[in-house]
Amino acid sequence: QVQLVQSGAEVKKPGASVKVSCKASGYTFTGYYMHWVRQAPGQGLEWMGRINPNSGGTNYAQKFQGRVTMTRDTSISTAYMELSRLRSDDTAVYYCARADIVGATMGLDWGQGTLVTVSS
Amino acid sequence: QSALTQPPSASGSPGQSVTISCTGTSSDVGGYNYVSWYQQHPGKAPKLMIYEVSKRPSGVPDRFSGSKSGNTASLTVSGLQAEDEADYYCSSYAGSNNFVFGTGTKVTVL
């Protein structure tokens, strides 16, 4: 069965960077886009971007352009999301979500979420 | 890219139906048949309930159905059950390799 296992919770200071990992199993990692979505406490879902694990090509939401970097390591079927210049309003649960082959339907499967807390 | 508009809340008694709307523009909901709906219980990851406007993933009960008219998509939950109480979010492809989520709707089973 498909599993997406994310790295553990992080506490960061403002201005720092955080890198969240998402290890995939149960399917061909390079065959499906991976999206990243975040959810601030008590708030809704927010799309951050996606990566094509086969080519490494990325698409980022305009809001995060210049601050987010999505990468992957195909040898270990793992996707990464790095967010830099953290602010307090970046405190959120960050999810990876597998998409369909076309990449237009995200969330066939979801990771368990990684809580990132930004606090001085 | 602005969030799609959903009503903050909806409710119904067990066995009844509830319909949630998701209003966007011709650049997102109205322009593409890539509208999805997600169910999220407190403290849990979202779960895909509907994709491509009206398709159900394997394992999702046929009580859940989706549709679209113009710039508004809708999710209908028929035969409401206690376990359907959750937050529901729509999402849409918005062109130029962008996606957008709805504001979310809390469904209460009375």
Short mmCIF file of C-alpha atoms in Angstrom, two decimals:
data_model
loop_
_atom_site.label_atom_id
_atom_site.label_comp_id
_atom_site.label_asym_id
_atom_site.label_seq_id
_atom_site.Cartn_x
_atom_site.Cartn_y
_atom_site.Cartn_z
CA GLN A 1 0.00 0.00 0.00
CA VAL A 2 1.08 3.57 -0.63
CA GLN A 3 2.74 5.29 2.30
CA LEU A 4 4.11 8.79 2.65
CA VAL A 5 6.13 9.21 5.83
CA GLN A 6 7.21 12.71 6.76
CA SER A 7 9.97 13.90 9.05
CA GLY A 8 9.31 14.98 12.60
CA ALA A 9 8.22 18.26 14.13
CA GLU A 10 10.58 21.22 13.98
CA VAL A 11 11.01 24.39 16.03
CA LYS A 12 12.81 27.21 14.26
CA LYS A 13 13.68 30.83 14.98
CA PRO A 14 12.53 33.63 12.69
CA GLY A 15 14.84 34.03 9.74
CA ALA A 16 15.96 30.40 9.77
CA SER A 17 15.18 27.68 7.22
CA VAL A 18 13.42 24.35 7.57
CA LYS A 19 13.62 21.27 5.37
CA VAL A 20 10.82 18.70 5.56
CA SER A 21 11.17 15.25 4.02
CA CYS A 22 8.54 12.89 2.65
CA LYS A 23 9.57 9.27 2.07
CA ALA A 24 7.36 7.40 -0.37
CA SER A 25 6.77 3.67 -0.64
CA GLY A 26 4.30 1.33 -2.28
CA TYR A 27 4.37 2.88 -5.75
CA THR A 28 6.76 4.09 -8.45
CA PHE A 29 8.06 7.33 -6.94
CA THR A 30 9.06 8.87 -10.26
CA GLY A 31 5.67 8.25 -11.82
CA TYR A 32 3.58 10.74 -9.87
CA TYR A 33 3.86 14.43 -9.01
CA MET A 34 4.24 15.34 -5.35
CA HIS A 35 2.47 18.42 -4.02
CA TRP A 36 3.13 20.30 -0.79
CA VAL A 37 0.26 21.84 1.17
CA ARG A 38 0.30 23.64 4.49
CA GLN A 39 -2.28 24.43 7.15
CA ALA A 40 -1.79 27.09 9.80
CA PRO A 41 -3.40 26.44 13.19
CA GLY A 42 -7.17 26.67 12.88
CA GLN A 43 -6.91 27.75 9.26
CA GLY A 44 -7.57 26.24 5.84
CA LEU A 45 -5.39 24.40 3.37
CA GLU A 46 -2.86 26.34 1.28
CA TRP A 47 -1.14 25.01 -1.84
CA MET A 48 2.61 25.65 -1.89
CA GLY A 49 3.80 23.92 -5.01
CA ARG A 50 4.62 20.62 -6.67
CA ILE A 51 7.55 18.66 -8.00
CA ASN A 52 7.81 16.17 -10.81
CA PRO A 53 10.01 13.49 -9.20
CA ASN A 54 11.01 12.15 -12.61
CA SER A 55 12.42 15.35 -14.07
CA GLY A 56 12.86 17.38 -10.90
CA GLY A 57 10.80 20.17 -12.46
CA THR A 58 8.93 22.36 -10.01
CA ASN A 59 6.01 24.76 -9.90
CA TYR A 60 5.61 27.09 -6.92
CA ALA A 61 2.73 29.22 -5.72
CA GLN A 62 3.53 32.88 -6.35
CA LYS A 63 3.28 33.57 -2.63
CA PHE A 64 6.27 31.33 -1.92
CA GLN A 65 8.44 32.11 -4.96
CA GLY A 66 11.96 32.85 -3.81
CA ARG A 67 11.48 31.26 -0.38
CA VAL A 68 10.57 27.66 -1.17
CA THR A 69 12.65 24.96 -2.82
CA MET A 70 11.30 21.51 -3.62
CA THR A 71 13.72 18.73 -4.45
CA ARG A 72 13.82 14.97 -4.57
CA ASP A 73 16.21 12.06 -4.21
CA THR A 74 15.02 9.27 -6.46
CA SER A 75 17.53 6.79 -5.00
CA ILE A 76 15.62 6.82 -1.72
CA SER A 77 12.15 7.79 -3.03
CA THR A 78 12.08 10.94 -0.95
CA ALA A 79 10.78 14.42 -1.67
CA TYR A 80 11.88 17.50 0.21
CA MET A 81 10.41 20.94 0.84
CA GLU A 82 12.68 23.67 2.15
CA LEU A 83 11.27 27.01 3.28
CA SER A 84 13.66 29.84 4.06
CA ARG A 85 13.49 33.20 5.87
CA LEU A 86 10.89 31.79 8.21
CA ARG A 87 8.38 34.10 9.88
CA SER A 88 5.96 33.47 12.72
CA ASP A 89 3.10 33.13 10.26
CA ASP A 90 4.86 30.16 8.67
CA THR A 91 3.90 28.16 11.75
CA ALA A 92 1.79 25.38 10.28
CA VAL A 93 1.43 21.70 9.56
CA TYR A 94 3.10 20.90 6.27
CA TYR A 95 1.81 17.97 4.20
CA CYS A 96 3.14 16.16 1.18
CA ALA A 97 0.45 14.80 -1.11
CA ARG A 98 0.83 12.40 -4.02
CA ALA A 99 -0.90 13.47 -7.20
CA ASP A 100 -2.22 11.53 -10.17
CA ILE A 101 -0.08 10.84 -13.22
CA VAL A 102 -1.12 14.09 -14.88
CA GLY A 103 -0.39 15.98 -11.68
CA ALA A 104 -3.71 17.79 -11.66
CA THR A 105 -5.39 15.85 -8.87
CA MET A 106 -3.43 16.17 -5.65
CA GLY A 107 -3.94 14.10 -2.58
CA LEU A 108 -4.45 10.55 -3.77
CA ASP A 109 -2.40 9.90 -0.67
CA TRP A 110 -1.15 12.21 2.07
CA GLY A 111 1.71 12.23 4.51
CA GLN A 112 0.94 12.44 8.20
CA GLY A 113 1.97 16.09 8.34
CA THR A 114 4.93 17.86 9.91
CA LEU A 115 4.37 20.64 12.43
CA VAL A 116 6.78 23.51 11.95
CA THR A 117 6.76 26.08 14.75
CA VAL A 118 8.48 29.41 14.20
CA SER A 119 9.15 31.21 17.45
CA SER A 120 11.85 33.37 18.95
CA GLN B 1 -4.54 33.71 -6.65
CA SER B 2 -7.54 34.14 -4.35
CA ALA B 3 -9.01 31.24 -2.41
CA LEU B 4 -12.20 29.69 -3.71
CA THR B 5 -15.29 30.70 -1.73
CA GLN B 6 -17.10 28.14 0.40
CA PRO B 7 -19.75 28.67 3.07
CA PRO B 8 -18.19 28.50 6.54
CA SER B 9 -20.67 25.93 7.77
CA ALA B 10 -23.39 23.51 6.74
CA SER B 11 -25.47 21.05 8.69
CA GLY B 12 -28.07 18.34 8.42
CA SER B 13 -29.69 15.58 10.42
CA PRO B 14 -28.70 11.95 10.00
CA GLY B 15 -30.12 10.58 6.77
CA GLN B 16 -30.56 14.00 5.22
CA SER B 17 -28.49 15.56 2.43
CA VAL B 18 -26.18 18.54 2.58
CA THR B 19 -24.68 20.41 -0.37
CA ILE B 20 -21.56 22.56 -0.18
CA SER B 21 -20.73 25.13 -2.84
CA CYS B 22 -17.30 26.19 -4.07
CA THR B 23 -17.26 29.39 -6.11
CA GLY B 24 -14.33 30.50 -8.18
CA THR B 25 -13.83 32.20 -11.51
CA SER B 26 -13.50 31.32 -15.16
CA SER B 27 -9.74 31.09 -14.54
CA ASP B 28 -10.04 28.20 -12.15
CA VAL B 29 -13.27 26.29 -11.40
CA GLY B 30 -15.02 27.44 -14.56
CA GLY B 31 -12.05 26.89 -16.81
CA TYR B 32 -11.02 23.35 -16.00
CA ASN B 33 -12.56 20.04 -14.97
CA TYR B 34 -9.95 19.55 -12.27
CA VAL B 35 -12.02 20.24 -9.19
CA SER B 36 -11.39 18.05 -6.16
CA TRP B 37 -13.00 17.75 -2.75
CA TYR B 38 -11.31 16.73 0.48
CA GLN B 39 -12.62 15.65 3.88
CA GLN B 40 -10.57 16.46 6.96
CA HIS B 41 -11.29 15.26 10.48
CA PRO B 42 -9.69 17.16 13.40
CA GLY B 43 -6.02 16.46 13.73
CA LYS B 44 -5.93 14.28 10.62
CA ALA B 45 -4.60 14.66 7.11
CA PRO B 46 -7.14 15.47 4.40
CA LYS B 47 -8.71 12.66 2.40
CA LEU B 48 -9.61 12.88 -1.28
CA MET B 49 -13.36 12.36 -1.75
CA ILE B 50 -14.03 13.62 -5.30
CA TYR B 51 -11.71 14.41 -8.21
CA GLU B 52 -12.21 15.75 -11.72
CA VAL B 53 -15.49 17.33 -10.61
CA SER B 54 -17.50 14.16 -10.11
CA LYS B 55 -15.28 11.07 -9.92
CA ARG B 56 -14.97 9.08 -6.70
CA PRO B 57 -11.73 7.36 -5.69
CA SER B 58 -11.99 3.71 -4.80
CA GLY B 59 -13.41 3.24 -1.31
CA VAL B 60 -15.34 6.51 -1.11
CA PRO B 61 -19.05 5.84 -0.53
CA ASP B 62 -21.42 6.73 -3.35
CA ARG B 63 -23.22 8.99 -0.85
CA PHE B 64 -20.63 11.57 -1.92
CA SER B 65 -21.17 13.20 -5.29
CA GLY B 66 -19.78 16.21 -7.10
CA SER B 67 -20.94 18.51 -9.87
CA LYS B 68 -20.13 21.82 -11.50
CA SER B 69 -22.07 24.59 -13.17
CA GLY B 70 -20.17 27.55 -14.54
CA ASN B 71 -17.77 28.89 -11.94
CA THR B 72 -19.35 26.98 -9.05
CA ALA B 73 -18.67 23.41 -8.04
CA SER B 74 -20.74 21.52 -5.49
CA LEU B 75 -20.31 18.54 -3.19
CA THR B 76 -23.41 16.70 -2.03
CA VAL B 77 -23.40 14.27 0.85
CA SER B 78 -26.54 12.16 0.87
CA GLY B 79 -27.76 10.01 3.72
CA LEU B 80 -25.68 11.93 6.26
CA GLN B 81 -23.92 9.84 8.86
CA ALA B 82 -22.23 10.85 12.08
CA GLU B 83 -18.80 10.12 10.63
CA ASP B 84 -19.41 12.66 7.86
CA GLU B 85 -18.98 15.46 10.40
CA ALA B 86 -15.73 17.09 9.30
CA ASP B 87 -14.21 20.01 7.43
CA TYR B 88 -14.51 19.89 3.65
CA TYR B 89 -12.28 21.72 1.18
CA CYS B 90 -12.50 22.09 -2.55
CA SER B 91 -9.53 22.69 -4.80
CA SER B 92 -9.12 23.55 -8.45
CA TYR B 93 -6.41 23.75 -11.05
CA ALA B 94 -6.01 27.45 -11.78
CA GLY B 95 -3.94 27.42 -14.94
CA SER B 96 -0.24 28.14 -15.41
CA ASN B 97 0.69 25.22 -13.15
CA ASN B 98 -1.11 26.72 -10.18
CA PHE B 99 -3.69 25.28 -7.81
CA VAL B 100 -6.02 26.90 -5.32
CA PHE B 101 -8.01 25.64 -2.34
CA GLY B 102 -11.38 26.71 -1.06
CA THR B 103 -11.88 28.44 2.27
CA GLY B 104 -13.33 25.32 3.86
CA THR B 105 -16.74 24.30 5.20
CA LYS B 106 -17.45 22.73 8.56
CA VAL B 107 -20.20 20.14 8.23
CA THR B 108 -22.15 19.36 11.39
CA VAL B 109 -24.42 16.35 11.74
CA LEU B 110 -27.22 17.43 14.04
#
